[in-house]
Amino acid sequence: MAGAEDGPGQQLELDEDEASCCRWGAQHAGARELAALYSPGKRLQEWCSVILCFSLIAHNLVHLLLLARWEHTPLVILGVVAGALIADFLSGLVHWGADTWGSVELPIVGKAFIRLPLLNMAYKFRTHSPEALEQLYPWECFVFCLIIFGTFTNQIHKWSHTYFGLPRWVTLLQDWHVILPRKHHRIHHVSPHETYFCITTGWLNYPLEKIGFWRRLEDLIQGLTGEKPRADDMKWAQKIK
C-alpha cells in the first residue's frame, strides 16, 4: 500500500528537496523579500528615468555629431578611453560597496548623478556660443562617454550572466572585451566573492587585483570602523523562510 511505503526516510528526502528548492533561485526567501520591495511605484520611476535618460542621450549625441571636427579626433579617442576606464572603476566601487558593506536596511540612493550631467550638457548646447562649444568639445565627449558606459553598466552586467539568446553583436563586444565578458565575470562569483568587482568593461579588474586594491580598502575600513566585510552575506544565504 502507498501509505505503508511512506516511511521516515521518504519524508526526510521530501524535506531535503523542499529545503533545496527554497535555498536557490526565485524561491529563495531572500529573493522573495527583495522582489516584494519592487513596487509598482518603483517600476514607474524606472520607466520615467529611462525615458528621460534616453531622450537626453539622443539630444546630446545629435549635437556632438553636428559639432564634430577631424582635428578633435585624438582628444575624442582619449576621452572615450578615459570615460570607459573611469566608468569601469566607478562600477567596481559601487559594486564592491554594495557587495561588501551593503544591506537592504540602508537608504537606497538612485543613480541621479547620471541625469544631472546629461541635463547640464543639454543646457550648454542650448545656451553656449559655437566658439565656446568648440573649446569644450573634447571634454563633452569624455563626459558623454562616461555617462553612456555608466548608464549601460547594469545591462552589461546582466549580459555577463546570460549564456543563451544574446544578440550576436553583444557576444562580439564581449569576445573583444569592449564590454564585460561572461568568462571574465565568473571569477568574481567564486566564493568568497572578494575580487573582480568592475562590471562595465572589466579592464581594471586585473590591475586592481594585482595591487590588492579592494583588500587594502576593506582593511582600512575595518580598522577604522570595526565592521567586517561581507558580514551580511551569510545572513541572506541562510534565509529559508
Short mmCIF file of N, CA and C in Angstrom, two decimals, residues 82-200:
data_model
loop_
_atom_site.label_atom_id
_atom_site.label_comp_id
_atom_site.label_asym_id
_atom_site.label_seq_id
_atom_site.Cartn_x
_atom_site.Cartn_y
_atom_site.Cartn_z
N ALA A 82 39.24 57.25 -21.63
CA ALA A 82 39.22 57.71 -20.24
C ALA A 82 37.83 57.56 -19.64
N GLY A 83 36.80 57.87 -20.43
CA GLY A 83 35.43 57.72 -19.94
C GLY A 83 35.10 56.27 -19.62
N ALA A 84 35.54 55.35 -20.49
CA ALA A 84 35.29 53.92 -20.25
C ALA A 84 36.03 53.44 -19.01
N LEU A 85 37.28 53.88 -18.83
CA LEU A 85 38.06 53.45 -17.67
C LEU A 85 37.47 53.97 -16.36
N ILE A 86 37.08 55.23 -16.35
CA ILE A 86 36.52 55.80 -15.12
C ILE A 86 35.16 55.17 -14.81
N ALA A 87 34.35 54.93 -15.85
CA ALA A 87 33.07 54.25 -15.64
C ALA A 87 33.30 52.85 -15.07
N ASP A 88 34.32 52.16 -15.58
CA ASP A 88 34.63 50.81 -15.08
C ASP A 88 35.04 50.86 -13.61
N PHE A 89 35.88 51.84 -13.27
CA PHE A 89 36.30 51.97 -11.87
C PHE A 89 35.11 52.30 -10.96
N LEU A 90 34.27 53.23 -11.39
CA LEU A 90 33.11 53.60 -10.58
C LEU A 90 32.15 52.43 -10.42
N SER A 91 31.99 51.64 -11.50
CA SER A 91 31.12 50.45 -11.38
C SER A 91 31.69 49.48 -10.36
N GLY A 92 33.02 49.34 -10.34
CA GLY A 92 33.65 48.47 -9.36
C GLY A 92 33.48 49.00 -7.95
N LEU A 93 33.61 50.32 -7.78
CA LEU A 93 33.47 50.93 -6.46
C LEU A 93 32.06 50.74 -5.91
N VAL A 94 31.05 50.98 -6.77
CA VAL A 94 29.66 50.80 -6.34
C VAL A 94 29.37 49.33 -6.07
N HIS A 95 29.82 48.45 -6.98
CA HIS A 95 29.60 47.01 -6.83
C HIS A 95 30.29 46.49 -5.56
N TRP A 96 31.53 46.90 -5.35
CA TRP A 96 32.26 46.49 -4.15
C TRP A 96 31.56 47.00 -2.89
N GLY A 97 31.13 48.26 -2.91
CA GLY A 97 30.45 48.82 -1.74
C GLY A 97 29.16 48.09 -1.42
N ALA A 98 28.39 47.77 -2.47
CA ALA A 98 27.12 47.07 -2.26
C ALA A 98 27.34 45.64 -1.79
N ASP A 99 28.29 44.94 -2.43
CA ASP A 99 28.56 43.54 -2.06
C ASP A 99 29.19 43.42 -0.68
N THR A 100 30.09 44.34 -0.35
CA THR A 100 30.91 44.19 0.84
C THR A 100 30.28 44.81 2.08
N TRP A 101 29.65 45.96 1.91
CA TRP A 101 29.11 46.67 3.06
C TRP A 101 27.61 46.92 2.95
N GLY A 102 27.04 46.64 1.78
CA GLY A 102 25.64 47.00 1.54
C GLY A 102 24.65 46.13 2.29
N SER A 103 23.46 46.68 2.47
CA SER A 103 22.35 45.97 3.12
C SER A 103 21.07 46.63 2.68
N VAL A 104 19.98 45.85 2.60
CA VAL A 104 18.71 46.45 2.20
C VAL A 104 18.18 47.39 3.27
N GLU A 105 18.75 47.33 4.48
CA GLU A 105 18.33 48.24 5.54
C GLU A 105 18.86 49.66 5.31
N LEU A 106 19.91 49.79 4.46
CA LEU A 106 20.46 51.12 4.19
C LEU A 106 19.54 51.89 3.24
N PRO A 107 19.49 53.21 3.36
CA PRO A 107 18.70 54.00 2.40
C PRO A 107 19.21 53.76 0.98
N ILE A 108 18.30 53.62 0.04
CA ILE A 108 18.67 53.33 -1.34
C ILE A 108 18.89 54.65 -2.09
N VAL A 109 20.05 54.79 -2.68
CA VAL A 109 20.39 56.00 -3.42
C VAL A 109 20.33 55.69 -4.90
N GLY A 110 19.49 56.40 -5.64
CA GLY A 110 19.39 56.18 -7.07
C GLY A 110 20.56 56.78 -7.81
N LYS A 111 20.62 56.51 -9.13
CA LYS A 111 21.75 57.00 -9.93
C LYS A 111 21.44 58.39 -10.49
N ALA A 112 21.15 59.31 -9.58
CA ALA A 112 20.81 60.67 -10.02
C ALA A 112 21.99 61.35 -10.68
N PHE A 113 23.22 60.90 -10.34
CA PHE A 113 24.41 61.55 -10.90
C PHE A 113 24.48 61.37 -12.41
N ILE A 114 23.74 60.40 -12.96
CA ILE A 114 23.75 60.19 -14.41
C ILE A 114 22.92 61.27 -15.10
N ARG A 115 21.78 61.61 -14.49
CA ARG A 115 20.88 62.53 -15.16
C ARG A 115 21.39 63.97 -15.10
N LEU A 116 22.01 64.35 -14.00
CA LEU A 116 22.46 65.73 -13.87
C LEU A 116 23.48 66.13 -14.92
N PRO A 117 24.54 65.34 -15.19
CA PRO A 117 25.46 65.73 -16.27
C PRO A 117 24.78 65.79 -17.63
N LEU A 118 23.82 64.90 -17.89
CA LEU A 118 23.11 64.94 -19.17
C LEU A 118 22.31 66.22 -19.31
N LEU A 119 21.64 66.62 -18.24
CA LEU A 119 20.87 67.86 -18.27
C LEU A 119 21.80 69.06 -18.44
N ASN A 120 22.92 69.05 -17.75
CA ASN A 120 23.88 70.14 -17.85
C ASN A 120 24.44 70.25 -19.26
N MET A 121 24.71 69.10 -19.88
CA MET A 121 25.24 69.09 -21.24
C MET A 121 24.20 69.65 -22.22
N ALA A 122 22.95 69.23 -22.08
CA ALA A 122 21.89 69.73 -22.95
C ALA A 122 21.73 71.25 -22.79
N TYR A 123 21.86 71.73 -21.55
CA TYR A 123 21.76 73.16 -21.29
C TYR A 123 22.88 73.92 -22.00
N LYS A 124 24.09 73.37 -21.97
CA LYS A 124 25.22 74.03 -22.65
C LYS A 124 24.99 74.13 -24.15
N PHE A 125 24.49 73.05 -24.75
CA PHE A 125 24.25 73.06 -26.19
C PHE A 125 23.23 74.13 -26.57
N ARG A 126 22.30 74.43 -25.67
CA ARG A 126 21.24 75.40 -25.95
C ARG A 126 21.67 76.84 -25.69
N THR A 127 22.66 77.03 -24.81
CA THR A 127 22.95 78.39 -24.35
C THR A 127 24.35 78.89 -24.71
N HIS A 128 25.32 78.00 -24.96
CA HIS A 128 26.69 78.44 -25.22
C HIS A 128 26.88 78.82 -26.69
N SER A 129 27.83 79.69 -26.92
CA SER A 129 28.16 80.09 -28.29
C SER A 129 28.91 78.97 -29.00
N PRO A 130 28.90 78.95 -30.35
CA PRO A 130 29.65 77.93 -31.09
C PRO A 130 31.14 77.91 -30.73
N GLU A 131 31.71 79.10 -30.49
CA GLU A 131 33.13 79.17 -30.14
C GLU A 131 33.41 78.49 -28.80
N ALA A 132 32.53 78.71 -27.83
CA ALA A 132 32.70 78.08 -26.51
C ALA A 132 32.53 76.57 -26.60
N LEU A 133 31.55 76.14 -27.40
CA LEU A 133 31.33 74.70 -27.57
C LEU A 133 32.51 74.04 -28.27
N GLU A 134 33.14 74.77 -29.19
CA GLU A 134 34.32 74.24 -29.89
C GLU A 134 35.43 73.93 -28.89
N GLN A 135 35.64 74.81 -27.95
CA GLN A 135 36.69 74.60 -26.95
C GLN A 135 36.33 73.47 -25.98
N LEU A 136 35.05 73.34 -25.68
CA LEU A 136 34.61 72.33 -24.71
C LEU A 136 34.40 70.95 -25.32
N TYR A 137 34.49 70.85 -26.65
CA TYR A 137 34.06 69.62 -27.33
C TYR A 137 34.75 68.35 -26.82
N PRO A 138 36.09 68.29 -26.70
CA PRO A 138 36.71 67.05 -26.20
C PRO A 138 36.23 66.67 -24.80
N TRP A 139 36.07 67.69 -23.94
CA TRP A 139 35.58 67.42 -22.58
C TRP A 139 34.16 66.87 -22.60
N GLU A 140 33.31 67.44 -23.45
CA GLU A 140 31.93 66.97 -23.52
C GLU A 140 31.87 65.54 -24.06
N CYS A 141 32.77 65.19 -24.97
CA CYS A 141 32.83 63.80 -25.47
C CYS A 141 33.23 62.84 -24.35
N PHE A 142 34.17 63.26 -23.53
CA PHE A 142 34.57 62.45 -22.38
C PHE A 142 33.39 62.23 -21.43
N VAL A 143 32.71 63.32 -21.09
CA VAL A 143 31.57 63.22 -20.17
C VAL A 143 30.48 62.34 -20.76
N PHE A 144 30.21 62.52 -22.06
CA PHE A 144 29.17 61.74 -22.72
C PHE A 144 29.51 60.25 -22.69
N CYS A 145 30.76 59.91 -22.98
CA CYS A 145 31.17 58.51 -22.98
C CYS A 145 31.10 57.92 -21.57
N LEU A 146 31.52 58.69 -20.59
CA LEU A 146 31.43 58.25 -19.20
C LEU A 146 29.98 57.95 -18.82
N ILE A 147 29.08 58.83 -19.24
CA ILE A 147 27.66 58.64 -18.94
C ILE A 147 27.10 57.41 -19.65
N ILE A 148 27.46 57.24 -20.92
CA ILE A 148 26.95 56.10 -21.69
C ILE A 148 27.38 54.78 -21.05
N PHE A 149 28.67 54.64 -20.76
CA PHE A 149 29.15 53.41 -20.13
C PHE A 149 28.51 53.22 -18.75
N GLY A 150 28.39 54.32 -18.00
CA GLY A 150 27.77 54.21 -16.68
C GLY A 150 26.31 53.83 -16.75
N THR A 151 25.59 54.42 -17.71
CA THR A 151 24.16 54.14 -17.85
C THR A 151 23.91 52.69 -18.19
N PHE A 152 24.75 52.12 -19.04
CA PHE A 152 24.52 50.75 -19.51
C PHE A 152 25.21 49.69 -18.65
N THR A 153 25.81 50.09 -17.53
CA THR A 153 26.54 49.12 -16.71
C THR A 153 25.65 47.98 -16.23
N ASN A 154 24.45 48.30 -15.74
CA ASN A 154 23.57 47.23 -15.25
C ASN A 154 23.20 46.26 -16.36
N GLN A 155 22.94 46.78 -17.56
CA GLN A 155 22.60 45.90 -18.68
C GLN A 155 23.80 45.06 -19.09
N ILE A 156 24.98 45.66 -19.11
CA ILE A 156 26.20 44.92 -19.44
C ILE A 156 26.44 43.81 -18.41
N HIS A 157 26.19 44.13 -17.14
CA HIS A 157 26.33 43.14 -16.07
C HIS A 157 25.33 41.99 -16.27
N LYS A 158 24.12 42.34 -16.63
CA LYS A 158 23.11 41.30 -16.89
C LYS A 158 23.55 40.40 -18.04
N TRP A 159 24.07 40.98 -19.11
CA TRP A 159 24.54 40.18 -20.25
C TRP A 159 25.66 39.23 -19.83
N SER A 160 26.49 39.65 -18.86
CA SER A 160 27.59 38.79 -18.43
C SER A 160 27.10 37.55 -17.68
N HIS A 161 25.81 37.57 -17.29
CA HIS A 161 25.20 36.41 -16.62
C HIS A 161 24.30 35.63 -17.57
N THR A 162 24.21 36.05 -18.82
CA THR A 162 23.29 35.43 -19.78
C THR A 162 24.08 34.60 -20.79
N TYR A 163 23.79 33.31 -20.83
CA TYR A 163 24.58 32.40 -21.67
C TYR A 163 23.83 31.90 -22.90
N PHE A 164 22.56 32.28 -23.02
CA PHE A 164 21.78 31.84 -24.18
C PHE A 164 20.93 33.00 -24.68
N GLY A 165 20.82 33.11 -26.00
CA GLY A 165 19.89 34.06 -26.60
C GLY A 165 20.39 35.49 -26.72
N LEU A 166 21.68 35.74 -26.46
CA LEU A 166 22.19 37.10 -26.63
C LEU A 166 22.36 37.43 -28.10
N PRO A 167 22.10 38.69 -28.50
CA PRO A 167 22.35 39.09 -29.89
C PRO A 167 23.83 38.91 -30.24
N ARG A 168 24.09 38.65 -31.51
CA ARG A 168 25.45 38.39 -31.95
C ARG A 168 26.37 39.58 -31.67
N TRP A 169 25.85 40.81 -31.84
CA TRP A 169 26.69 41.98 -31.63
C TRP A 169 27.12 42.10 -30.17
N VAL A 170 26.27 41.64 -29.24
CA VAL A 170 26.63 41.67 -27.82
C VAL A 170 27.75 40.68 -27.53
N THR A 171 27.62 39.45 -28.06
CA THR A 171 28.67 38.44 -27.82
C THR A 171 30.00 38.86 -28.46
N LEU A 172 29.92 39.56 -29.60
CA LEU A 172 31.15 40.05 -30.22
C LEU A 172 31.83 41.10 -29.34
N LEU A 173 31.04 42.02 -28.79
CA LEU A 173 31.60 43.02 -27.88
C LEU A 173 32.21 42.36 -26.65
N GLN A 174 31.57 41.30 -26.17
CA GLN A 174 32.13 40.56 -25.03
C GLN A 174 33.43 39.85 -25.43
N ASP A 175 33.41 39.20 -26.59
CA ASP A 175 34.60 38.47 -27.04
C ASP A 175 35.78 39.41 -27.27
N TRP A 176 35.49 40.61 -27.76
CA TRP A 176 36.55 41.60 -27.99
C TRP A 176 36.90 42.36 -26.71
N HIS A 177 36.20 42.08 -25.63
CA HIS A 177 36.41 42.72 -24.32
C HIS A 177 36.18 44.23 -24.38
N VAL A 178 35.25 44.64 -25.24
CA VAL A 178 34.81 46.04 -25.21
C VAL A 178 33.89 46.25 -24.03
N ILE A 179 33.05 45.24 -23.73
CA ILE A 179 32.23 45.22 -22.53
C ILE A 179 32.58 43.96 -21.73
N LEU A 180 32.07 43.87 -20.53
CA LEU A 180 32.41 42.79 -19.60
C LEU A 180 32.11 41.42 -20.19
N PRO A 181 33.13 40.56 -20.38
CA PRO A 181 32.89 39.21 -20.91
C PRO A 181 32.31 38.28 -19.85
N ARG A 182 31.57 37.28 -20.29
CA ARG A 182 30.96 36.33 -19.36
C ARG A 182 32.02 35.52 -18.62
N LYS A 183 32.99 35.00 -19.35
CA LYS A 183 34.03 34.18 -18.71
C LYS A 183 34.82 35.00 -17.70
N HIS A 184 35.09 36.24 -18.03
CA HIS A 184 35.84 37.14 -17.15
C HIS A 184 35.09 37.36 -15.84
N HIS A 185 33.76 37.54 -15.93
CA HIS A 185 32.97 37.87 -14.73
C HIS A 185 32.79 36.66 -13.81
N ARG A 186 32.97 35.46 -14.34
CA ARG A 186 32.85 34.27 -13.48
C ARG A 186 33.82 34.31 -12.31
N ILE A 187 34.97 34.94 -12.51
CA ILE A 187 35.99 34.99 -11.45
C ILE A 187 35.42 35.65 -10.20
N HIS A 188 34.59 36.68 -10.39
CA HIS A 188 34.00 37.37 -9.24
C HIS A 188 33.08 36.45 -8.45
N HIS A 189 32.43 35.52 -9.13
CA HIS A 189 31.43 34.69 -8.47
C HIS A 189 31.99 33.42 -7.86
N VAL A 190 33.30 33.32 -7.77
CA VAL A 190 33.93 32.25 -6.99
C VAL A 190 33.99 32.71 -5.54
N SER A 191 33.42 31.91 -4.63
CA SER A 191 33.42 32.28 -3.21
C SER A 191 34.85 32.54 -2.73
N PRO A 192 35.06 33.59 -1.93
CA PRO A 192 34.10 34.43 -1.20
C PRO A 192 33.74 35.74 -1.90
N HIS A 193 33.81 35.80 -3.22
CA HIS A 193 33.35 36.97 -3.99
C HIS A 193 34.07 38.25 -3.56
N GLU A 194 35.39 38.22 -3.51
CA GLU A 194 36.13 39.36 -2.98
C GLU A 194 37.07 40.00 -4.00
N THR A 195 36.82 39.76 -5.29
CA THR A 195 37.69 40.33 -6.31
C THR A 195 36.91 40.54 -7.61
N TYR A 196 37.54 41.21 -8.58
CA TYR A 196 36.96 41.47 -9.91
C TYR A 196 35.56 42.11 -9.80
N PHE A 197 35.50 43.26 -9.14
CA PHE A 197 34.23 43.94 -8.92
C PHE A 197 33.81 44.83 -10.09
N CYS A 198 34.74 45.24 -10.95
CA CYS A 198 34.41 46.17 -12.04
C CYS A 198 33.57 45.45 -13.09
N ILE A 199 32.41 46.02 -13.42
CA ILE A 199 31.43 45.29 -14.24
C ILE A 199 30.99 46.06 -15.48
N THR A 200 31.71 47.09 -15.88
CA THR A 200 31.37 47.79 -17.12
C THR A 200 32.17 47.20 -18.28
#
